[in-house]
Amino acid sequence: MTSTRRTTKKTETFTDEERAAMKERAQELRTSARRSSRADKAAEEEAAVVAKIAEMQDSDRVMAERIHAVVKESAPGLAPKLWYGMPAYAKDGKVVCFFQSAQKFNARYATFGFNDKANLDEGTMWPTAFALTRLTAADEARIGELVKRAAG
């Protein structure tokens, strides 16, 4: 005798935005595999980051452009690349920090975040992401300091 078991628990699924981010990441990996020289790859990845920033809505685009400039100036050893369709900056191929536009996941603010490869440890607890509604000169200076430390 076989029994049929019903489950009433709803299966959690990815949002449309999450599925789109995963598809972007898969495309990034396919594109990266096709590139030839290291210099060509670096130039193409930076061009892809700049193009992605240009697609953003005005307020996020302005912040992303400034963050791109600050990261390049503060930590020239970090390589720009796309990561799940977001501008990111990597050291030895591992993403250290990234910018997520508010539009990406329909959030009310943009985010500048750090992955576990960032050297930001302070005791037993430290921030890994910052909400951004706009950037002031003081914010840019703080981001520059954090990125420099994260890349170290």
XYZ file of N, CA and C in Angstrom:
456
model
N 0.853 -1.164 0.000
C 0.000 0.000 0.000
C 0.898 1.225 0.000
N 0.659 2.092 -0.915
C 1.437 3.330 -0.978
C 0.600 4.471 -0.446
N 1.285 5.386 0.166
C 0.549 6.543 0.678
C 1.025 7.802 -0.027
N 0.127 8.677 -0.182
C 0.458 9.965 -0.780
C 0.548 10.981 0.341
N 1.689 11.618 0.410
C 1.892 12.586 1.488
C 1.792 13.991 0.919
N 0.975 14.772 1.503
C 0.817 16.154 1.078
C 1.712 17.040 1.926
N 2.282 17.997 1.266
C 3.036 18.988 2.035
C 2.395 20.342 1.797
N 2.225 21.043 2.869
C 1.613 22.364 2.760
C 2.659 23.466 2.844
N 3.903 23.067 3.101
C 4.969 24.053 3.212
C 5.265 24.619 1.823
N 5.243 25.929 1.714
C 5.503 26.591 0.438
C 7.001 26.543 0.143
N 7.353 26.157 -1.051
C 8.738 26.125 -1.453
C 9.222 27.548 -1.704
N 10.348 27.879 -1.107
C 10.899 29.211 -1.335
C 11.559 29.248 -2.702
N 11.290 30.300 -3.447
C 11.883 30.451 -4.761
C 12.624 31.765 -4.829
N 13.434 31.906 -5.850
C 14.181 33.138 -6.062
C 13.267 34.200 -6.660
N 13.552 35.443 -6.333
C 12.805 36.536 -6.939
C 13.272 36.706 -8.378
N 12.519 37.461 -9.157
C 12.927 37.745 -10.536
C 14.288 38.431 -10.558
N 14.504 39.344 -9.602
C 15.769 40.069 -9.542
C 16.927 39.137 -9.217
N 16.699 38.192 -8.312
C 17.755 37.228 -7.961
C 18.072 36.305 -9.136
N 17.031 35.854 -9.841
C 17.260 35.014 -11.020
C 18.035 35.782 -12.085
N 17.700 37.055 -12.281
C 18.412 37.879 -13.263
C 19.876 38.041 -12.868
N 20.148 38.236 -11.583
C 21.531 38.369 -11.118
C 22.314 37.079 -11.358
N 21.683 35.941 -11.134
C 22.365 34.661 -11.370
C 22.653 34.463 -12.858
N 21.712 34.866 -13.707
C 21.939 34.761 -15.152
C 23.079 35.676 -15.584
N 23.126 36.887 -15.000
C 24.224 37.802 -15.311
C 25.560 37.202 -14.898
N 25.603 36.569 -13.734
C 26.849 35.964 -13.262
C 27.282 34.828 -14.193
N 26.357 34.013 -14.639
C 26.684 32.928 -15.564
C 27.251 33.492 -16.863
N 26.650 34.569 -17.360
C 27.150 35.204 -18.582
C 28.544 35.784 -18.347
N 28.774 36.386 -17.180
C 30.092 36.931 -16.855
C 31.157 35.836 -16.888
N 30.837 34.675 -16.340
C 31.787 33.568 -16.319
C 32.064 33.042 -17.724
N 31.023 32.951 -18.568
C 31.228 32.505 -19.945
C 32.100 33.499 -20.706
N 31.830 34.789 -20.541
C 32.602 35.831 -21.222
C 34.046 35.807 -20.759
N 34.267 35.666 -19.473
C 35.614 35.644 -18.907
C 36.422 34.467 -19.453
N 35.787 33.340 -19.638
C 36.475 32.146 -20.136
C 36.935 32.322 -21.574
N 36.264 33.176 -22.337
C 36.611 33.378 -23.746
C 37.726 34.392 -23.961
N 38.054 35.175 -22.964
C 39.055 36.230 -23.134
C 40.451 35.633 -23.224
N 41.340 36.348 -23.944
C 42.678 35.816 -24.169
C 43.693 36.331 -23.143
N 44.418 37.366 -23.469
C 45.510 37.817 -22.604
C 44.990 38.490 -21.343
N 45.841 38.514 -20.334
C 45.480 39.130 -19.053
C 45.175 40.614 -19.237
N 45.978 41.317 -20.045
C 45.760 42.749 -20.284
C 44.437 42.980 -21.009
N 44.153 42.142 -22.017
C 42.877 42.256 -22.738
C 41.711 42.013 -21.788
N 41.853 41.000 -20.953
C 40.793 40.653 -19.999
C 40.543 41.815 -19.048
N 41.591 42.407 -18.508
C 41.449 43.524 -17.568
C 40.767 44.713 -18.230
N 41.178 45.030 -19.461
C 40.582 46.163 -20.173
C 39.107 45.902 -20.482
N 38.784 44.680 -20.897
C 37.398 44.340 -21.210
C 36.529 44.346 -19.950
N 37.086 43.865 -18.835
C 36.303 43.840 -17.597
C 36.044 45.260 -17.093
N 37.045 46.137 -17.186
C 36.800 47.522 -16.764
C 35.781 48.186 -17.679
N 35.873 47.935 -18.980
C 34.896 48.501 -19.916
C 33.485 48.006 -19.594
N 33.369 46.738 -19.210
C 32.058 46.190 -18.847
C 31.516 46.862 -17.586
N 32.394 47.154 -16.613
C 31.976 47.846 -15.389
C 31.489 49.249 -15.730
N 32.251 49.963 -16.536
C 31.876 51.330 -16.926
C 30.551 51.320 -17.682
N 30.353 50.346 -18.556
C 29.093 50.242 -19.299
C 27.923 49.942 -18.359
N 28.133 49.065 -17.388
C 27.065 48.733 -16.431
C 26.698 49.962 -15.605
N 27.706 50.736 -15.198
C 27.450 51.963 -14.447
C 26.632 52.938 -15.291
N 26.966 53.057 -16.570
C 26.259 53.972 -17.465
C 24.778 53.621 -17.617
N 24.423 52.345 -17.411
C 23.032 51.898 -17.525
C 22.183 52.247 -16.299
N 22.825 52.614 -15.204
C 22.098 52.840 -13.949
C 21.264 54.107 -13.994
N 20.247 54.152 -13.114
C 19.450 55.361 -12.961
C 20.341 56.476 -12.431
N 19.946 57.715 -12.681
C 20.793 58.879 -12.411
C 21.475 58.904 -11.058
N 20.733 58.820 -9.965
C 21.353 58.961 -8.647
C 22.338 57.826 -8.363
N 21.990 56.607 -8.724
C 22.904 55.480 -8.535
C 24.113 55.594 -9.470
N 23.877 56.028 -10.698
C 24.971 56.167 -11.654
C 26.012 57.157 -11.153
N 25.562 58.291 -10.634
C 26.482 59.304 -10.122
C 27.314 58.732 -8.970
N 26.651 58.031 -8.043
C 27.393 57.431 -6.926
C 28.360 56.355 -7.417
N 27.916 55.509 -8.342
C 28.772 54.430 -8.856
C 29.985 54.994 -9.589
N 29.800 56.064 -10.349
C 30.940 56.690 -11.034
C 31.958 57.206 -10.028
N 31.492 57.861 -8.977
C 32.398 58.394 -7.940
C 33.092 57.255 -7.201
N 32.350 56.214 -6.856
C 32.945 55.080 -6.161
C 33.986 54.409 -7.039
N 33.704 54.265 -8.320
C 34.672 53.672 -9.253
C 35.974 54.481 -9.228
N 35.849 55.796 -9.288
C 37.041 56.656 -9.258
C 37.774 56.548 -7.921
N 37.038 56.541 -6.829
C 37.652 56.460 -5.496
C 38.382 55.132 -5.320
N 37.771 54.029 -5.731
C 38.399 52.717 -5.592
C 39.670 52.654 -6.428
N 39.605 53.121 -7.668
C 40.792 53.084 -8.533
C 41.935 53.925 -7.955
N 41.576 55.063 -7.359
C 42.593 55.938 -6.785
C 43.141 55.377 -5.468
N 42.280 54.848 -4.619
C 42.672 54.380 -3.290
C 43.349 53.018 -3.298
N 42.954 52.169 -4.213
C 43.494 50.806 -4.268
C 43.701 50.401 -5.721
N 44.726 50.960 -6.367
C 44.946 50.662 -7.789
C 45.214 49.182 -8.076
N 45.534 48.406 -7.056
C 45.760 46.980 -7.250
C 44.485 46.164 -7.379
N 43.345 46.765 -7.073
C 42.073 46.064 -7.243
C 41.628 46.155 -8.692
N 41.175 45.053 -9.224
C 40.754 44.987 -10.624
C 39.242 45.116 -10.739
N 38.748 46.094 -11.519
C 37.300 46.203 -11.737
C 36.797 44.993 -12.510
N 35.615 44.517 -12.139
C 34.978 43.411 -12.854
C 33.503 43.406 -12.506
N 32.706 42.765 -13.336
C 31.295 42.591 -13.007
C 31.156 41.355 -12.147
N 30.255 41.448 -11.168
C 30.002 40.340 -10.251
C 28.503 40.316 -10.008
N 27.823 39.315 -10.512
C 26.361 39.235 -10.461
C 25.722 40.490 -11.052
N 26.363 41.018 -12.094
C 25.843 42.204 -12.773
C 26.093 43.511 -12.043
N 26.947 43.479 -11.013
C 27.244 44.680 -10.241
C 28.721 45.048 -10.421
N 29.032 46.340 -10.399
C 30.437 46.744 -10.404
C 31.119 46.224 -9.140
N 32.257 45.560 -9.329
C 32.982 44.996 -8.198
C 34.480 45.189 -8.437
N 35.251 44.956 -7.380
C 36.693 45.182 -7.439
C 37.363 44.002 -6.753
N 38.293 43.349 -7.474
C 38.856 42.090 -7.014
C 40.364 42.156 -6.834
N 40.837 41.310 -5.947
C 42.262 41.120 -5.723
C 42.540 39.640 -5.951
N 43.467 39.351 -6.843
C 43.799 37.958 -7.175
C 42.550 37.168 -7.583
N 41.653 37.813 -8.305
C 40.452 37.159 -8.806
C 39.307 37.058 -7.817
N 39.521 37.428 -6.567
C 38.485 37.341 -5.536
C 37.906 38.721 -5.258
N 36.588 38.847 -5.304
C 35.929 40.133 -5.095
C 36.145 40.602 -3.652
N 36.624 41.840 -3.537
C 36.864 42.461 -2.238
C 35.703 43.384 -1.880
N 35.265 44.208 -2.853
C 34.169 45.141 -2.589
C 33.317 45.299 -3.841
N 32.105 45.828 -3.646
C 31.164 45.941 -4.763
C 30.166 47.062 -4.506
N 29.561 47.543 -5.594
C 28.494 48.538 -5.518
C 27.218 47.894 -6.045
N 26.159 47.982 -5.255
C 24.848 47.456 -5.672
C 23.880 48.622 -5.777
N 23.390 48.865 -6.970
C 22.440 49.961 -7.150
C 21.117 49.627 -6.468
N 20.388 50.648 -6.096
C 19.079 50.452 -5.466
C 18.146 49.711 -6.424
N 18.271 50.001 -7.683
C 17.436 49.420 -8.718
C 17.646 47.910 -8.853
N 18.836 47.422 -8.523
C 19.187 46.016 -8.730
C 18.185 45.063 -8.089
N 17.825 45.321 -6.836
C 16.882 44.454 -6.134
C 15.692 45.246 -5.597
N 15.365 46.344 -6.282
C 14.244 47.204 -5.899
C 14.335 47.648 -4.439
N 15.517 48.066 -4.039
C 15.748 48.532 -2.668
C 15.561 50.045 -2.598
N 15.459 50.565 -1.396
C 15.275 52.010 -1.268
C 16.598 52.764 -1.221
N 17.718 52.044 -1.197
C 19.029 52.687 -1.202
C 20.047 51.782 -1.892
N 21.107 52.398 -2.386
C 22.217 51.651 -2.964
C 23.084 51.128 -1.818
N 23.952 50.185 -2.130
C 24.819 49.588 -1.119
C 26.246 49.517 -1.630
N 27.192 49.838 -0.751
C 28.599 49.571 -1.023
C 29.016 48.542 0.005
N 29.463 47.373 -0.465
C 29.755 46.283 0.456
C 31.121 45.673 0.268
N 31.508 44.899 1.264
C 32.796 44.205 1.278
C 32.564 42.722 1.490
N 33.319 41.898 0.786
C 33.261 40.453 0.986
C 34.266 40.041 2.051
N 34.273 38.761 2.382
C 35.151 38.284 3.445
C 36.632 38.375 3.093
N 36.978 38.603 1.846
C 38.383 38.779 1.445
C 38.916 40.147 1.863
N 38.035 41.055 2.229
C 38.444 42.397 2.660
C 39.077 42.321 4.051
N 40.169 43.025 4.221
C 40.871 43.041 5.512
C 40.317 44.154 6.390
N 39.095 43.994 6.859
C 38.442 45.020 7.668
C 38.171 44.570 9.104
N 38.693 43.430 9.481
C 38.417 42.875 10.810
C 38.747 43.868 11.915
N 37.777 44.042 12.818
C 37.943 44.882 14.008
C 37.317 44.150 15.175
N 38.122 43.465 15.956
C 37.572 42.736 17.096
C 36.684 41.605 16.654
N 35.513 41.520 17.256
C 34.600 40.418 16.948
C 33.428 40.825 16.065
N 33.344 42.127 15.716
C 32.224 42.587 14.888
C 32.630 43.833 14.117
N 32.284 43.887 12.820
C 32.565 45.056 11.998
C 31.557 45.104 10.851
N 31.328 46.290 10.304
C 30.358 46.401 9.204
C 30.942 45.851 7.902
N 30.077 45.255 7.095
C 30.507 44.754 5.795
C 29.760 45.401 4.644
N 28.774 46.237 4.940
C 28.036 46.930 3.885
C 27.501 48.248 4.426
N 27.396 49.206 3.518
C 26.925 50.536 3.875
C 25.809 50.948 2.935
N 24.722 51.449 3.489
C 23.618 51.982 2.692
C 24.030 53.373 2.208
N 23.720 53.661 0.944
C 24.066 54.962 0.359
C 22.845 55.601 -0.285
N 22.573 56.837 0.094
C 21.519 57.597 -0.579
C 22.137 58.708 -1.418
N 23.320 59.143 -1.045
C 24.132 60.075 -1.825
C 25.529 60.047 -1.240
N 26.494 60.641 -1.938
C 27.876 60.646 -1.470
C 28.337 62.061 -1.192
N 28.868 62.271 -0.014
C 29.488 63.554 0.322
C 31.005 63.372 0.193
N 31.740 64.460 0.287
C 33.205 64.380 0.257
C 33.707 63.529 1.424
N 33.070 63.668 2.584
C 33.465 62.864 3.750
C 33.195 61.378 3.504
N 32.071 61.061 2.855
C 31.751 59.668 2.529
C 32.806 59.092 1.582
N 33.170 59.857 0.574
C 34.174 59.402 -0.382
C 35.508 59.147 0.307
N 35.891 60.034 1.230
C 37.143 59.848 1.972
C 37.078 58.572 2.814
N 35.944 58.336 3.453
C 35.784 57.127 4.283
C 35.831 55.872 3.423
N 35.155 55.911 2.286
C 35.185 54.765 1.371
C 36.615 54.518 0.906
N 37.334 55.593 0.561
C 38.714 55.454 0.129
C 39.585 54.783 1.190
N 39.417 55.203 2.444
C 40.183 54.599 3.541
C 39.831 53.126 3.723
N 38.550 52.808 3.692
C 38.115 51.425 3.862
C 38.621 50.535 2.729
N 38.540 51.044 1.502
C 38.981 50.256 0.343
C 40.483 50.017 0.416
N 41.221 51.039 0.791
C 42.681 50.895 0.916
C 43.011 49.813 1.958
N 42.310 49.869 3.079
C 42.515 48.881 4.138
C 42.066 47.479 3.685
N 40.929 47.437 3.009
C 40.387 46.149 2.545
C 41.322 45.459 1.557
N 41.980 46.248 0.734
C 42.861 45.693 -0.302
C 44.229 45.316 0.247
N 44.550 45.791 1.443
C 45.886 45.580 2.013
C 46.246 44.212 2.394
